[in-house]
């Protein structure tokens, strides 16, 4: 029992902290294994662009200085890259930071926040932390059921989170259905479309038909906020930088609650450089396409099913409690992600790695399954 619990804000009392993927060093410490493969946090297996690393190093000389609190250069680069106005962009210490800014700027303990079952764990956390009421709509085929979400909207709904593609399921909603959903929302509702895996789903080579170009909608729906990140396709998860694109008036409010230097100087410099290295991005997307096929072909051979994914990860159905398979994989030196906390006790989420990492995982999986 935590002796200070009664003093904590009511929302915080019931809060379960976010469970990240197990760090490699922790597995090495606890299990005495080495040469660990981690396919647990949807990181880019190629790492960041070499140009981002160069920019990072160049920045090191200036670490005594505070970062540019307005992130001028990165915003300029994003503005050009995305064809939006600088005033529409809000930078965050990862896009998780932005999700929290949205909750703090718009929701109060009187409000409801709607998201989907099996959706990203950060939505209920930021909702409960501010004391608002989380409302989880039922999913359909593991993905967002926009009709169920629309039905969950009440007069008290202030905020909706939609992950597209969703983590941990890899499912996605198409442009037509999503726009119909947004267009029908009452004016008092802010909708966040979380596009942490945008680059994978929008990759023309991936052939995802009808994946929405939500930035095009911002002019029509001023209550829409699109969030993206440098943590996944750009390989900068360790630096923490993400952003929102919205109506400038929404961005103005997000900036009021934002900490003045939430995006650090190393992150700003590296992200700006990463954005310009389209070749590196394309390499990562190609590895992801090819290796997703390697993984799912092997699942099929083994006789396992999975949820079709347009991200850089896949939820594998073990058709039995996955916790012991997860443990078995740890003993083999392979870290994947259990998703029991997402209401998916029979699944494991596997991030797509390099060819040799995926092979290691598949061998370990076959060993564990016997
Ligand atoms: C990984 C992820 C994020 C972002 O993470 P940051 O590192 O904070 O940018 C946001 N949403 C979803 C659905 C994710 O999976």
Coordinates of C-alpha atoms and ligand atoms in Angstrom, one line a residue:
X1 CA 0.0 0.0 0.0
X2 CA 1.3 3.4 -1.0
X3 CA 1.0 5.6 2.1
X4 CA 0.6 8.7 0.0
X5 CA -2.1 7.3 -2.2
X6 CA -4.9 9.2 -0.4
X7 CA -3.1 12.4 -1.1
X8 CA -2.8 11.8 -4.8
X9 CA -5.1 13.3 -7.3
X10 CA -8.1 10.9 -7.8
X11 CA -7.2 10.1 -11.4
X12 CA -3.6 9.2 -10.4
X13 CA -4.7 6.8 -7.7
X14 CA -6.1 4.3 -10.2
X15 CA -3.4 4.8 -12.8
X16 CA -1.4 1.9 -14.0
X17 CA 1.9 3.1 -15.4
X18 CA 2.8 2.5 -19.1
X19 CA 4.7 -0.8 -19.5
X20 CA 7.5 -0.3 -22.1
X21 CA 9.2 -3.1 -23.9
X22 CA 11.9 -4.8 -21.8
X23 CA 15.2 -3.1 -22.2
X24 CA 18.0 -5.2 -23.6
X25 CA 20.3 -4.5 -20.6
X26 CA 17.6 -5.6 -18.2
X27 CA 17.2 -9.0 -19.9
X28 CA 21.0 -9.4 -19.8
X29 CA 21.1 -8.6 -16.1
X30 CA 18.2 -10.8 -15.1
X31 CA 18.7 -13.8 -17.3
X32 CA 22.5 -13.7 -17.7
X33 CA 22.1 -13.9 -21.5
X34 CA 24.0 -11.9 -24.1
X35 CA 23.5 -11.2 -27.8
X36 CA 19.9 -10.2 -27.2
X37 CA 17.5 -9.5 -30.0
X38 CA 14.8 -6.9 -29.2
X39 CA 11.7 -6.8 -31.3
X40 CA 9.5 -5.2 -28.7
X41 CA 9.2 -1.4 -29.2
X42 CA 8.7 -0.9 -33.0
X43 CA 12.0 0.8 -33.4
X44 CA 13.8 1.1 -36.7
X45 CA 16.2 -1.8 -37.0
X46 CA 18.5 0.2 -39.3
X47 CA 18.9 2.9 -36.7
X48 CA 18.7 6.6 -37.6
X49 CA 20.0 8.3 -40.7
X50 CA 23.8 8.9 -40.7
X51 CA 22.9 12.5 -41.4
X52 CA 20.9 12.7 -38.2
X53 CA 23.9 11.3 -36.2
X54 CA 26.2 13.9 -37.8
X55 CA 23.8 16.7 -36.8
X56 CA 23.6 15.3 -33.3
X57 CA 27.3 15.3 -32.9
X58 CA 27.6 18.8 -34.3
X59 CA 25.1 19.9 -31.7
X60 CA 27.1 18.5 -28.8
X61 CA 29.4 21.5 -28.7
X62 CA 26.5 23.7 -27.7
X63 CA 24.8 21.6 -25.0
X64 CA 25.3 24.3 -22.4
X65 CA 22.7 26.4 -24.2
X66 CA 19.0 26.0 -23.9
X67 CA 17.3 24.6 -27.0
X68 CA 15.4 26.9 -29.3
X69 CA 12.1 26.8 -27.5
X70 CA 10.2 27.4 -30.7
X71 CA 12.0 24.7 -32.6
X72 CA 12.3 27.2 -35.6
X73 CA 14.5 25.0 -37.9
X74 CA 12.6 21.8 -37.4
X75 CA 9.3 23.5 -37.8
X76 CA 10.5 25.2 -41.0
X77 CA 11.6 21.8 -42.3
X78 CA 8.3 20.1 -41.4
X79 CA 6.4 23.0 -42.8
X80 CA 8.1 22.5 -46.2
X81 CA 8.0 18.7 -46.0
X82 CA 4.3 18.5 -45.1
X83 CA 3.1 21.6 -46.9
X84 CA 1.5 23.1 -43.8
X85 CA 2.1 26.4 -42.1
X86 CA 4.6 26.7 -39.3
X87 CA 1.8 28.0 -37.0
X88 CA 0.0 24.6 -37.4
X89 CA 2.9 22.6 -35.8
X90 CA 3.4 21.8 -32.2
X91 CA 6.6 19.9 -31.2
X92 CA 6.7 17.4 -28.4
X93 CA 9.1 15.3 -26.4
X94 CA 8.0 12.3 -28.5
X95 CA 4.4 12.3 -29.7
X96 CA 3.4 10.9 -26.4
X97 CA 4.1 14.3 -25.0
X98 CA 1.8 15.8 -27.6
X99 CA -1.0 13.4 -26.8
X100 CA -0.7 14.5 -23.2
X101 CA -0.7 18.2 -24.2
X102 CA -3.9 17.6 -26.0
X103 CA -5.5 16.0 -23.0
X104 CA -4.4 18.7 -20.7
X105 CA -5.4 21.5 -23.0
X106 CA -8.9 20.2 -23.8
X107 CA -10.2 17.7 -21.2
X108 CA -11.3 18.3 -17.6
X109 CA -12.6 15.9 -14.9
X110 CA -16.1 16.6 -16.3
X111 CA -15.3 15.3 -19.7
X112 CA -15.2 12.0 -21.5
X113 CA -12.4 10.8 -23.7
X114 CA -13.3 8.1 -26.3
X115 CA -10.8 5.6 -27.8
X116 CA -11.0 2.0 -29.0
X117 CA -10.5 -1.2 -27.2
X118 CA -7.1 -2.7 -28.0
X119 CA -5.8 0.8 -28.9
X120 CA -2.6 2.5 -27.7
X121 CA -2.2 2.4 -23.9
X122 CA -1.2 6.1 -23.6
X123 CA -4.8 7.2 -24.4
X124 CA -6.3 5.9 -21.1
X125 CA -3.2 7.0 -19.2
X126 CA -3.3 10.7 -20.3
X127 CA -7.1 10.6 -19.8
X128 CA -7.0 9.2 -16.3
X129 CA -4.1 11.4 -15.2
X130 CA -6.2 14.5 -15.6
X131 CA -9.2 12.9 -14.0
X132 CA -11.3 12.7 -17.2
X133 CA -13.5 9.7 -17.9
X134 CA -12.1 7.1 -20.3
X135 CA -14.6 5.5 -22.6
X136 CA -13.3 2.5 -24.6
X137 CA -15.5 1.6 -27.6
X138 CA -15.7 -2.1 -28.6
X139 CA -13.3 -3.0 -31.4
X140 CA -14.3 -5.0 -34.6
X141 CA -11.9 -7.6 -35.9
X142 CA -9.3 -6.2 -33.5
X143 CA -9.5 -2.8 -35.2
X144 CA -11.3 0.5 -34.6
X145 CA -15.1 0.2 -35.1
X146 CA -15.9 3.8 -36.0
X147 CA -19.6 3.2 -35.7
X148 CA -19.1 2.0 -32.1
X149 CA -16.9 5.0 -31.5
X150 CA -19.5 7.4 -32.9
X151 CA -22.1 5.7 -30.7
X152 CA -19.9 6.3 -27.7
X153 CA -19.9 10.1 -28.2
X154 CA -22.1 12.0 -25.8
X155 CA -22.5 15.7 -24.8
X156 CA -19.7 15.1 -22.4
X157 CA -17.2 13.8 -25.0
X158 CA -14.4 16.3 -25.5
X159 CA -11.7 14.3 -27.1
X160 CA -11.4 11.2 -29.3
X161 CA -8.1 9.3 -30.0
X162 CA -7.8 7.2 -33.1
X163 CA -4.5 5.4 -33.8
X164 CA -4.1 4.9 -37.6
X165 CA -2.5 2.4 -38.0
X166 CA -3.3 1.1 -34.5
X167 CA -0.7 -0.2 -32.1
X168 CA -0.6 -3.1 -31.1
X169 CA -2.9 -4.5 -33.7
X170 CA -1.5 -2.9 -36.9
X171 CA -5.1 -2.4 -38.2
X172 CA -6.1 0.8 -40.0
X173 CA -9.2 2.7 -41.1
X174 CA -9.6 4.0 -44.6
X175 CA -10.1 7.5 -45.8
X176 CA -13.7 7.3 -46.6
X177 CA -14.8 5.8 -43.3
X178 CA -12.6 8.1 -41.3
X179 CA -13.7 11.3 -43.0
X180 CA -17.3 10.3 -42.6
X181 CA -16.7 9.8 -38.9
X182 CA -14.9 13.1 -38.4
X183 CA -17.5 15.1 -40.5
X184 CA -20.3 13.8 -38.3
X185 CA -18.8 14.7 -35.0
X186 CA -20.4 17.5 -32.9
X187 CA -18.5 20.8 -32.8
X188 CA -17.4 20.3 -29.1
X189 CA -15.3 17.2 -29.9
X190 CA -11.6 17.4 -30.7
X191 CA -10.4 14.3 -32.6
X192 CA -6.7 13.2 -32.6
X193 CA -5.6 10.9 -35.4
X194 CA -2.4 9.4 -34.1
X195 CA -0.2 8.5 -37.1
X196 CA 2.9 7.2 -35.4
X197 CA 3.3 4.6 -38.2
X198 CA 2.2 7.0 -41.0
X199 CA 5.3 6.4 -43.1
X200 CA 4.8 2.6 -43.3
X201 CA 1.1 2.8 -44.1
X202 CA 1.5 5.6 -46.6
X203 CA 4.5 3.9 -48.3
X204 CA 3.3 3.6 -52.0
X205 CA 5.2 0.3 -52.3
X206 CA 3.2 -1.1 -49.4
X207 CA 0.1 -0.7 -51.5
X208 CA -2.3 0.2 -48.7
X209 CA -5.3 1.3 -50.6
X210 CA -7.3 4.2 -49.2
X211 CA -5.0 5.1 -46.4
X212 CA -6.0 8.7 -45.6
X213 CA -4.0 11.8 -46.3
X214 CA -5.4 13.5 -43.1
X215 CA -3.3 16.7 -43.4
X216 CA -5.5 17.6 -46.4
X217 CA -8.5 17.6 -44.2
X218 CA -7.2 20.2 -41.7
X219 CA -8.8 23.1 -43.6
X220 CA -12.2 21.4 -43.5
X221 CA -12.1 20.1 -39.9
X222 CA -10.6 22.6 -37.5
X223 CA -11.2 20.2 -34.6
X224 CA -8.8 17.6 -36.2
X225 CA -5.3 17.1 -34.7
X226 CA -2.8 14.8 -36.5
X227 CA 0.2 13.5 -34.6
X228 CA 3.3 11.9 -35.9
X229 CA 6.7 11.0 -34.6
X230 CA 10.4 10.5 -35.4
X231 CA 10.5 7.5 -33.1
X232 CA 9.5 4.8 -35.6
X233 CA 10.3 5.1 -39.3
X234 CA 12.9 7.7 -38.6
X235 CA 14.7 5.7 -36.0
X236 CA 15.1 8.4 -33.3
X237 CA 13.1 6.8 -30.5
X238 CA 15.9 7.5 -28.0
X239 CA 15.9 11.2 -28.7
X240 CA 12.1 11.8 -28.1
X241 CA 10.7 14.0 -30.8
X242 CA 7.2 14.1 -32.2
X243 CA 4.7 16.7 -33.4
X244 CA 1.1 17.6 -34.0
X245 CA -0.3 19.4 -37.0
X246 CA -3.6 21.2 -36.4
X247 CA -5.5 24.4 -36.9
X248 CA -3.2 27.3 -35.7
X249 CA -5.7 28.1 -32.9
X250 CA -5.5 24.6 -31.6
X251 CA -1.7 24.7 -31.8
X252 CA -1.8 28.0 -29.9
X253 CA -3.6 26.2 -27.0
X254 CA -1.3 23.2 -27.1
X255 CA 1.7 25.6 -26.9
X256 CA 0.2 27.2 -23.7
X257 CA 0.5 24.0 -21.8
X258 CA 3.7 22.8 -23.4
X259 CA 6.9 23.0 -21.4
X260 CA 9.1 25.7 -22.8
X261 CA 12.0 23.4 -23.9
X262 CA 10.1 20.1 -24.3
X263 CA 12.0 19.1 -27.4
X264 CA 15.8 19.1 -26.7
X265 CA 18.4 20.6 -28.9
X266 CA 20.0 17.3 -29.9
X267 CA 16.5 16.0 -30.9
X268 CA 15.7 19.1 -32.8
X269 CA 18.9 19.0 -34.8
X270 CA 18.8 15.2 -35.5
X271 CA 15.1 15.3 -36.5
X272 CA 15.7 18.1 -38.9
X273 CA 18.5 16.2 -40.6
X274 CA 16.5 12.9 -40.6
X275 CA 13.6 14.5 -42.4
X276 CA 15.8 15.4 -45.3
X277 CA 17.3 11.9 -45.7
X278 CA 14.6 10.3 -47.9
X279 CA 16.9 7.5 -49.0
X280 CA 17.4 6.3 -45.5
X281 CA 13.7 6.4 -44.9
X282 CA 13.1 4.4 -48.1
X283 CA 15.7 1.8 -47.1
X284 CA 13.9 1.2 -43.8
X285 CA 10.5 1.0 -45.5
X286 CA 11.9 -1.6 -47.9
X287 CA 13.4 -3.7 -45.1
X288 CA 10.0 -3.5 -43.3
X289 CA 8.1 -4.7 -46.4
X290 CA 10.4 -7.6 -47.1
X291 CA 10.8 -8.7 -43.5
X292 CA 7.1 -8.5 -42.7
X293 CA 6.6 -11.1 -45.5
X294 CA 9.4 -13.3 -44.0
X295 CA 7.7 -13.2 -40.6
X296 CA 4.1 -13.9 -41.8
X297 CA 5.3 -16.6 -44.2
X298 CA 6.9 -18.3 -41.3
X299 CA 3.8 -17.9 -39.1
X300 CA 1.8 -19.6 -41.8
X301 CA 4.3 -22.4 -42.1
X302 CA 4.2 -23.0 -38.3
X303 CA 0.4 -22.9 -38.5
X304 CA -0.2 -19.7 -36.5
X305 CA -2.5 -16.8 -37.4
X306 CA -1.8 -13.1 -37.0
X307 CA -3.6 -9.8 -37.4
X308 CA -2.8 -8.3 -40.9
X309 CA -0.7 -5.2 -40.1
X310 CA 0.3 -2.1 -42.1
X311 CA 2.8 -1.0 -39.5
X312 CA 6.3 -2.2 -38.6
X313 CA 5.0 -4.8 -36.2
X314 CA 2.6 -7.7 -36.2
X315 CA 0.3 -9.2 -33.5
X316 CA 0.8 -13.0 -33.5
X317 CA -2.0 -15.1 -32.2
X318 CA -0.7 -18.1 -30.2
X319 CA -4.1 -19.5 -29.6
X320 CA -3.2 -19.9 -25.9
X321 CA -2.0 -17.7 -23.1
X322 CA 1.0 -15.9 -24.6
X323 CA 2.8 -15.1 -21.3
X324 CA 4.7 -18.4 -21.2
X325 CA 5.8 -18.2 -24.8
X326 CA 7.0 -14.6 -24.0
X327 CA 9.0 -16.0 -21.0
X328 CA 10.4 -18.8 -23.2
X329 CA 11.5 -16.3 -25.8
X330 CA 13.3 -14.2 -23.1
X331 CA 15.2 -17.3 -22.0
X332 CA 16.3 -17.6 -25.7
X333 CA 17.5 -14.0 -25.6
X334 CA 14.6 -12.6 -27.7
X335 CA 12.4 -9.8 -26.4
X336 CA 9.0 -9.3 -27.9
X337 CA 6.0 -7.5 -26.5
X338 CA 3.2 -9.2 -24.4
X339 CA -0.1 -7.4 -25.0
X340 CA -2.3 -8.9 -22.2
X341 CA -2.8 -5.4 -20.8
X342 CA -4.4 -4.5 -24.2
X343 CA -7.0 -7.2 -23.7
X344 CA -5.0 -9.5 -26.0
X345 CA -3.7 -12.3 -23.7
X346 CA -3.2 -14.8 -26.5
X347 CA -1.2 -12.4 -28.7
X348 CA 2.4 -11.3 -28.8
X349 CA 3.4 -8.2 -30.7
X350 CA 6.6 -8.7 -32.8
X351 CA 8.4 -5.7 -34.2
X352 CA 9.8 -6.3 -37.7
X353 CA 13.6 -6.4 -37.4
X354 CA 16.6 -7.1 -39.6
X355 CA 16.7 -10.4 -41.5
X356 CA 19.0 -12.0 -39.0
X357 CA 17.0 -10.7 -36.0
X358 CA 13.8 -12.1 -37.5
X359 CA 15.5 -15.4 -38.2
X360 CA 16.7 -15.5 -34.6
X361 CA 13.2 -14.8 -33.3
X362 CA 11.6 -17.5 -35.6
X363 CA 14.1 -20.1 -34.5
X364 CA 13.5 -19.2 -30.8
X365 CA 9.8 -19.3 -31.4
X366 CA 9.9 -22.8 -32.9
X367 CA 12.1 -23.9 -30.0
X368 CA 9.7 -22.6 -27.4
X369 CA 6.6 -24.0 -29.2
X370 CA 8.4 -27.3 -29.3
Ligands
LIG1 C1 5.1 4.6 -30.6 C2 3.8 5.3 -30.6 C3 3.7 6.6 -30.4 C4 4.8 7.6 -30.2 O1 5.7 7.4 -29.5 P1 6.8 8.6 -29.2 O2 8.0 7.9 -29.2 O3 6.4 9.3 -28.0 O4 6.7 9.6 -30.4 C5 2.4 7.2 -30.5 N1 1.4 6.5 -30.8 C6 1.4 5.2 -31.1 C7 0.2 4.5 -31.4 C8 2.6 4.5 -31.0 O5 2.7 3.2 -31.2

